[in-house]
Short mmCIF file of C-alpha atoms in Angstrom, two decimals:
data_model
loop_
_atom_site.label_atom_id
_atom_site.label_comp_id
_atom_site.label_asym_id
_atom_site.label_seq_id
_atom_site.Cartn_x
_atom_site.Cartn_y
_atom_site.Cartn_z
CA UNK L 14 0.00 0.00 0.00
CA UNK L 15 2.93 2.31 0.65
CA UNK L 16 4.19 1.81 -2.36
CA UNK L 17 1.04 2.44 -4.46
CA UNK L 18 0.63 5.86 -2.62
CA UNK L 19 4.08 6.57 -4.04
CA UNK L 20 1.84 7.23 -7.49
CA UNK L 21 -0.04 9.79 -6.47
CA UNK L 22 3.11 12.09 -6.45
CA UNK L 23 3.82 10.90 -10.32
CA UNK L 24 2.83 12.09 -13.52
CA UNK L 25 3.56 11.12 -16.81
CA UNK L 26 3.13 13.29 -20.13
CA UNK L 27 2.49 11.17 -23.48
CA UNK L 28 2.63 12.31 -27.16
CA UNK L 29 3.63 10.46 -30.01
CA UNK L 30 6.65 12.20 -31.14
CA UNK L 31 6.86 15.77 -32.60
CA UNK L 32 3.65 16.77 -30.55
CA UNK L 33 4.82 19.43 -29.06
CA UNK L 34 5.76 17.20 -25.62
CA UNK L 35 9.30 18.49 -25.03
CA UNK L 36 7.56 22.19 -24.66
CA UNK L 37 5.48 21.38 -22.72
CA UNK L 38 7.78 18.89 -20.39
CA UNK L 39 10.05 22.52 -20.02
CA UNK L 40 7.58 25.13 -19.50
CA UNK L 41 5.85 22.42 -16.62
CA UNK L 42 9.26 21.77 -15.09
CA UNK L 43 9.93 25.47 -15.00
CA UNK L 44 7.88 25.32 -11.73
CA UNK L 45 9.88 25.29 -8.73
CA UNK L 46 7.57 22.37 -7.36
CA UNK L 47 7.85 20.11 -10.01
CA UNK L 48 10.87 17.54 -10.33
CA UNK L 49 11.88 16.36 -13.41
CA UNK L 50 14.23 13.78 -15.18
CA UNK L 51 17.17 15.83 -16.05
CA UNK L 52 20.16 15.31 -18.13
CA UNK L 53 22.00 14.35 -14.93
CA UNK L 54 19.91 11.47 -14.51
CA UNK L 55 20.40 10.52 -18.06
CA UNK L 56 23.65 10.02 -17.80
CA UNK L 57 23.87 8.77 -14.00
CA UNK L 58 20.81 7.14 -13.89
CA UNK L 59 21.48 5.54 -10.33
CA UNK L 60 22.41 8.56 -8.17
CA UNK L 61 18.87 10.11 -8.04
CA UNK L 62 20.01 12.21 -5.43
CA UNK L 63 21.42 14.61 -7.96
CA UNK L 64 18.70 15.93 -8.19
CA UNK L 65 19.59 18.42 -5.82
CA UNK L 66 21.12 20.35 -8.60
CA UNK L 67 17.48 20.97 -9.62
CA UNK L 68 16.82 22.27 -6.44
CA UNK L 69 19.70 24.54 -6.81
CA UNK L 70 18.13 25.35 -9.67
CA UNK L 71 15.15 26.85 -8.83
CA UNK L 72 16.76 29.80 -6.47
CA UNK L 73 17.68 31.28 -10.14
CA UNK L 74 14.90 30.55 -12.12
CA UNK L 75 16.18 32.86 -15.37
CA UNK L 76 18.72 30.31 -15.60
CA UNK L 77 15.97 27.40 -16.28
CA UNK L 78 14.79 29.89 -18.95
CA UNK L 79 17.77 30.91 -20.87
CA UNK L 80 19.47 27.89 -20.69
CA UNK L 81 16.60 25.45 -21.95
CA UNK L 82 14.54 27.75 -24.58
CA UNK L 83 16.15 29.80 -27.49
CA UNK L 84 15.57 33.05 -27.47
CA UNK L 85 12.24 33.06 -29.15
CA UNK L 86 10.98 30.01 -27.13
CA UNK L 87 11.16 26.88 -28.79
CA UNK L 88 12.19 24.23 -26.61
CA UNK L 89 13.60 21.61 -29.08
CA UNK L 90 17.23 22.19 -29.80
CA UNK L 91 18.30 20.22 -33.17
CA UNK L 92 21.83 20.75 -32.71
CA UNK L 93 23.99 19.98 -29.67
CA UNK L 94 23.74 22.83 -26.73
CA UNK L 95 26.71 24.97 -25.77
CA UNK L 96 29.00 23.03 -23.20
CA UNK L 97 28.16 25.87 -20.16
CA UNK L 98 24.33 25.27 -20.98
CA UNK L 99 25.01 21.35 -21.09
CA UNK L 100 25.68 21.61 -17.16
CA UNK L 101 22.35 22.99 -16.01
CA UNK L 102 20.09 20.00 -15.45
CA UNK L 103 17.61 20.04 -18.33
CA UNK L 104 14.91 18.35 -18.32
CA UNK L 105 15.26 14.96 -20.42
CA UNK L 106 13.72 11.36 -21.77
CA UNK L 107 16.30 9.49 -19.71
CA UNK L 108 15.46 6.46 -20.60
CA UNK L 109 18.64 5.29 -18.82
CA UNK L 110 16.51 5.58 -15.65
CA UNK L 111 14.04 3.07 -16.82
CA UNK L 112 16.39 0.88 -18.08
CA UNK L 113 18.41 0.74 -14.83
CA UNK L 114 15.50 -0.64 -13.01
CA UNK L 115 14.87 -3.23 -15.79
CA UNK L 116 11.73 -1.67 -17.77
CA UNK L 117 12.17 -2.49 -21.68
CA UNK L 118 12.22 -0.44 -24.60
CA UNK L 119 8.82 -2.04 -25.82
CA UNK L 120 6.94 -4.74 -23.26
CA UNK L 121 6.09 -8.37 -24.52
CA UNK L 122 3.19 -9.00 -24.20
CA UNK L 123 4.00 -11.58 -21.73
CA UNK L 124 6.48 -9.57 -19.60
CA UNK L 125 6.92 -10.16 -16.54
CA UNK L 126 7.32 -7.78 -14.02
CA UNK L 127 9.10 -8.44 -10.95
CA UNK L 128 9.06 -6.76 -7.50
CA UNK L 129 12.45 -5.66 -8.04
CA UNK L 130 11.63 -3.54 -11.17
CA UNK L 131 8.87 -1.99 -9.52
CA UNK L 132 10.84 -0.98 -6.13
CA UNK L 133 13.53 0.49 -7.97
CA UNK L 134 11.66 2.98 -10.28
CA UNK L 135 9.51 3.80 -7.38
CA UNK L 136 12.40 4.49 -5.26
CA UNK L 137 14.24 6.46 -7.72
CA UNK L 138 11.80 8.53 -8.90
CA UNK L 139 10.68 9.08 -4.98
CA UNK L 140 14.25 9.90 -4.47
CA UNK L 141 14.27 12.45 -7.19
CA UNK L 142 11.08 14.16 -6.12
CA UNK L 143 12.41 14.56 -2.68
CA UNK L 144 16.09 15.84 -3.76
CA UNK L 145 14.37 18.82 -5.78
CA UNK L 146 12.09 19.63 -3.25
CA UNK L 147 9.04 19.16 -5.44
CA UNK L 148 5.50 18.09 -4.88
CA UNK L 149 5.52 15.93 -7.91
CA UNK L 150 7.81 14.23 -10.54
CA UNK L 151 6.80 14.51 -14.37
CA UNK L 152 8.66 11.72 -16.51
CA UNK L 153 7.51 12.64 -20.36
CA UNK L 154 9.19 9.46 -22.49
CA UNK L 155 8.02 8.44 -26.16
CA UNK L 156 8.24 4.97 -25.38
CA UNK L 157 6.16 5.79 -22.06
CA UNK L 158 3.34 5.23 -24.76
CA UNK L 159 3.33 2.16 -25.40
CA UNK L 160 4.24 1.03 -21.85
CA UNK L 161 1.15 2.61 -20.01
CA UNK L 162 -0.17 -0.92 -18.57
CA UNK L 163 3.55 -1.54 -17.07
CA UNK L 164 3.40 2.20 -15.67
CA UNK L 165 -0.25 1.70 -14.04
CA UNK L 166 0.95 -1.76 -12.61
CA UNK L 167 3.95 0.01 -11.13
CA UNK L 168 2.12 3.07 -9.96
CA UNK L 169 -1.38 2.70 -9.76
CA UNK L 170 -2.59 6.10 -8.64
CA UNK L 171 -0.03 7.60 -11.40
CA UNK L 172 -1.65 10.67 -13.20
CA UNK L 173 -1.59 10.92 -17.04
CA UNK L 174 -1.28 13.71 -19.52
CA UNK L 175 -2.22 12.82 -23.13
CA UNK L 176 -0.84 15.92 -25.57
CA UNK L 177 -2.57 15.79 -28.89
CA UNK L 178 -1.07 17.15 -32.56
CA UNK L 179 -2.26 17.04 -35.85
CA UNK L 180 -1.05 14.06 -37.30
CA UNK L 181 -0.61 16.08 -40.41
CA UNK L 182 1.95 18.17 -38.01
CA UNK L 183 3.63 15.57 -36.63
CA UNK L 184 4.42 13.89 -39.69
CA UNK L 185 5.75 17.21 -41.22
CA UNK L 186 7.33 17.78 -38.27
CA UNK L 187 9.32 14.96 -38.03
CA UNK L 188 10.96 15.23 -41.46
CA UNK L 189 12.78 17.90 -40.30
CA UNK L 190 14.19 16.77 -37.36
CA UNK L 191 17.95 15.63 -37.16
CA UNK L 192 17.42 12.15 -35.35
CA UNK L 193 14.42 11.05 -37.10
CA UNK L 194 15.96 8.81 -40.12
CA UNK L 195 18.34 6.72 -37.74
CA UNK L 196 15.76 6.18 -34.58
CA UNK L 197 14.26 3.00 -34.61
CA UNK L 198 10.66 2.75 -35.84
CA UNK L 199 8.83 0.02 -33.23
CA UNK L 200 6.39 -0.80 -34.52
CA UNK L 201 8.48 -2.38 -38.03
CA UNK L 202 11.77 -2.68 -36.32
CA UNK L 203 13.81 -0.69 -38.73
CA UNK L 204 14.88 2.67 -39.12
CA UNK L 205 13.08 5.51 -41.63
CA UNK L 206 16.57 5.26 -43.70
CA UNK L 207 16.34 1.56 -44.11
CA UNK L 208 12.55 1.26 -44.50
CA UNK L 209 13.17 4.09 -47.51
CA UNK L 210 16.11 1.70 -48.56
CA UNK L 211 13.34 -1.18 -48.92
CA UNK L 212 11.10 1.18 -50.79
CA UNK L 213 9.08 3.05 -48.50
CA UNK L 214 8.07 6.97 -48.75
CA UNK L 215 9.46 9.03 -46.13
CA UNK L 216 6.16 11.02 -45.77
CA UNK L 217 4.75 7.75 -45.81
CA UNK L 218 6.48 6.61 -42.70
CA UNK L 219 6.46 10.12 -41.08
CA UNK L 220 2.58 9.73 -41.07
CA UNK L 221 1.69 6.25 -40.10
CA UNK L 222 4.20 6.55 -37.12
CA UNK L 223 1.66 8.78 -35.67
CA UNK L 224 -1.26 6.86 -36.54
CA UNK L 225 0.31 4.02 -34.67
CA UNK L 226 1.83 5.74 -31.25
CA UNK L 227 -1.61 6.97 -31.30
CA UNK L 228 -2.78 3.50 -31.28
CA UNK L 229 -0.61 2.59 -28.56
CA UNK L 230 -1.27 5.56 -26.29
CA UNK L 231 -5.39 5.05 -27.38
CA UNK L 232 -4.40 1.22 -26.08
CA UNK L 233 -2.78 2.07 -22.67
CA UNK L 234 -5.38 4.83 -21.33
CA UNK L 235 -8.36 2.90 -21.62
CA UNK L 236 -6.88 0.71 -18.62
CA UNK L 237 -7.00 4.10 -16.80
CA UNK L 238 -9.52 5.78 -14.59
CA UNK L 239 -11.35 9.29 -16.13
CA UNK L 240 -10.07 10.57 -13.38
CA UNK L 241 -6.03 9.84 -13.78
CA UNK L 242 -6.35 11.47 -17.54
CA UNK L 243 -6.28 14.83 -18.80
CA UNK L 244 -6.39 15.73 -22.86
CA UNK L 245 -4.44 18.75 -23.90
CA UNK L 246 -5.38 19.78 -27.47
CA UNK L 247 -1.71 21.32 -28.54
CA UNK L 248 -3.55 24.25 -30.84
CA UNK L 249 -5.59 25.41 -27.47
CA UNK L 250 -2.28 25.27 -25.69
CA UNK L 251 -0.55 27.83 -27.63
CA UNK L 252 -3.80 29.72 -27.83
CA UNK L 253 -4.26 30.08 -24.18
CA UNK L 254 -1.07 29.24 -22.62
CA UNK L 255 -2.48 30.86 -19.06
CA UNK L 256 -5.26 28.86 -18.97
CA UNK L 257 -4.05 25.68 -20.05
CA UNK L 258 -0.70 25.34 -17.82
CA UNK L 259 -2.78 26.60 -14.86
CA UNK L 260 -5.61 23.27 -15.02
CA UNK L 261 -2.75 21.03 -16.18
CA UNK L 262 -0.51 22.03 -12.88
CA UNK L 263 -4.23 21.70 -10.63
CA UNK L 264 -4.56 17.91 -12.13
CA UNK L 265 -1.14 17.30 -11.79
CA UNK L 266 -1.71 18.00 -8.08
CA UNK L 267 0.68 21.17 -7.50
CA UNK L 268 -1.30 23.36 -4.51
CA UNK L 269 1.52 25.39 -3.70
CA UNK L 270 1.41 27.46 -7.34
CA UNK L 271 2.05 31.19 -6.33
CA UNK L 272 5.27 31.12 -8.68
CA UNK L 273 5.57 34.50 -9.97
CA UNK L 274 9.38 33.68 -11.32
CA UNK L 275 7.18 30.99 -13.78
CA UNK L 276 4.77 32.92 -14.41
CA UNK L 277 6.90 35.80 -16.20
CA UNK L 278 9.12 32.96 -18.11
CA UNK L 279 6.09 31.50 -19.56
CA UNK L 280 5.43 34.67 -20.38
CA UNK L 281 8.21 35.46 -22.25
CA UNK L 282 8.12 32.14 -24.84
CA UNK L 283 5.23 34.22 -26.13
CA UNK L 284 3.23 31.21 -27.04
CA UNK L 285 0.63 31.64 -30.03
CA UNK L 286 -1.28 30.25 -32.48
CA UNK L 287 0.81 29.52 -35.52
CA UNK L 288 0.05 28.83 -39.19
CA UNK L 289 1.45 25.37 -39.62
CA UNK L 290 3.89 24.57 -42.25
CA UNK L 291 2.22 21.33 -44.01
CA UNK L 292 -0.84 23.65 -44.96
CA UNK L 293 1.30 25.62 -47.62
CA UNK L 294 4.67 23.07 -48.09
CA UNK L 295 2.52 19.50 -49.09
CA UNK L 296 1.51 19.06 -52.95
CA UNK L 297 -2.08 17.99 -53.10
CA UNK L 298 -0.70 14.67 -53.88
CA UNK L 299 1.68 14.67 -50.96
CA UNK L 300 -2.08 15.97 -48.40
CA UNK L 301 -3.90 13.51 -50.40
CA UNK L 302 -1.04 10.63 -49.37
CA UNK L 303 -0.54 11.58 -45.50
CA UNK L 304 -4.46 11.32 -45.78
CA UNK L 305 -4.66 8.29 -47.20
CA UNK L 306 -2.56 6.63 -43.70
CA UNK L 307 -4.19 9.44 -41.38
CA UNK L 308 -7.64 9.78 -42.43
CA UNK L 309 -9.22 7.48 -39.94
CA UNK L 310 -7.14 8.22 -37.00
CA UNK L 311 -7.62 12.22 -37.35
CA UNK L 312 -11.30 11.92 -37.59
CA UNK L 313 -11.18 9.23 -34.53
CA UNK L 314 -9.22 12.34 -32.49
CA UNK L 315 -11.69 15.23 -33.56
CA UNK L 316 -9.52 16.62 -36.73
CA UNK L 317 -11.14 18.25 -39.71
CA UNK L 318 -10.22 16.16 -42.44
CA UNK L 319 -11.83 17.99 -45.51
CA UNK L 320 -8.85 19.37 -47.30
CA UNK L 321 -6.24 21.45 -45.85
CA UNK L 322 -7.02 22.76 -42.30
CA UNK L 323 -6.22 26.65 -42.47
#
């Protein structure tokens, strides 16, 4: 029983990739009562009690701001950091962390998971939380998606926050990231550069990888209660940025919010409502293919599938 309480100080932020997760991982971590999984983690994944350093941290919150946004507040960073911003824990994936503790990549079906697994995430992450002197700890992971019924079995009272993109975004989106043709696709088992070696169109790929994390994440939170998920639309997020961090920090469980130092950071990643780039970029034959692999899944999720959404 102890040990399932340990959930209720947990939260976990799914996306399939390119949703817009990373920003909002950073601009929730930015508060001084939220722990995180940091870079320092990442790369020491069994001395949780660095997370200190986060604490640390927070006593010079313009740090967390210029060190983990560019200047005009994107979050994602498609090129390697400079070395004096590399030392400020950032918040990060780590999936070191989970695979310390013996959590895999993708669960069989049949895994099986031991006591042991369970103690040691639930220890580490506890440890964390308590080392940065938050009120919760928010792990956002890609492959957190299709692990959800491992996560709930770990920690039951674990709350969930589902961020939802276009698919017509995402897929875009991911094109034009640097890591995308060399990560490995799970649900095939290759990578986007050898699937396009076999034959395959990159736009192709780009869009039914969405339609497929979808799946998984669409999988995992039907084992959850209505009351352990929230839905963030990513369009109403940039349009009211306020509104929408201030309910997502209430679920999350954060009652000690008066953080005026977060409150004028978010501020100043002026988020807003942006044109996106597919609408203008795809040929009507490129929309019509993205379409062809999305069109089911974006009307399941509540998009407007009758041409290009302006």
């Amino acid at each position: 029983e102890f040990m399932s309480e340990k959930g209720r100080n947990v939260v976990f932020l799914l996306g399939a990739g390119r949703s817009g997760t990373t920003l909002l991982y950073k601009i929730l971590s930015m508060h001084r009562n939220v722990a995180y999984l940091s870079n320092y983690q990442k790369r020491f994944p069994d001395w949780p009690f660095l997370a200190y350093f986060q604490y640390i941290l927070n006593q010079f919150p313009e740090y967390k701001r210029a060190t983990w946004f560019k200047e005009k507040g994107n979050a994602y960073f498609n090129e390697n950091r400079k070395w004096l911003h590399s030392i400020v824990p950032t918040p990060s994936e780590a999936e070191s962390v989970y695979a310390s503790c013996g959590i895999p990549l993708t669960p069989a079906k049949d895994f099986y998971l031991q006591p042991e697994i369970s103690a040691c995430i639930q220890n580490k992450f506890e440890c964390i939380r308590q080392r940065a002197h938050a009120e919760v700890l928010l792990s956002k992971r890609t492959a957190n998606n299709r692990r959800i019924p491992l996560l709930k079995a770990i920690f039951p009272n674990a709350r969930y926050i589902h961020l939802i993109r276009d698919g017509r975004a995402v897929a875009y989106s991911a094109l034009q990231v640097a890591w995308w043709n060399d990560h490995l696709l799970y649900w095939t088992g290759k990578t986007p550069r050898q699937m396009v070696e076999d034959g395959f169109n990159p736009l192709e790929l780009a869009a039914q990888n969405w339609v497929e994390e979808m799946k998984s994440i669409e999988e995992g939170i039907e084992l959850l209660e209505k009351s352990q998920l929230l839905e963030v639309r990513y369009d109403e997020l940039l349009q009211f940025p306020h509104e929408k961090i201030q309910s997502i920090l209430n679920f999350m469980g954060v009652t000690s919010q008066k953080d005026t130092a977060f409150c004028n950071n978010l501020e100043t990643l002026q988020l807003a409502p942006k044109q996106e780039t597919w609408t203008n970029s795809w040929t009507e034959s490129e929309l019509d293919l993205v379409h062809s692999v999305q069109q089911d899944t974006l009307s399941h999720w509540g998009f407007d599938i009758k041409g290009k959404r302006l």
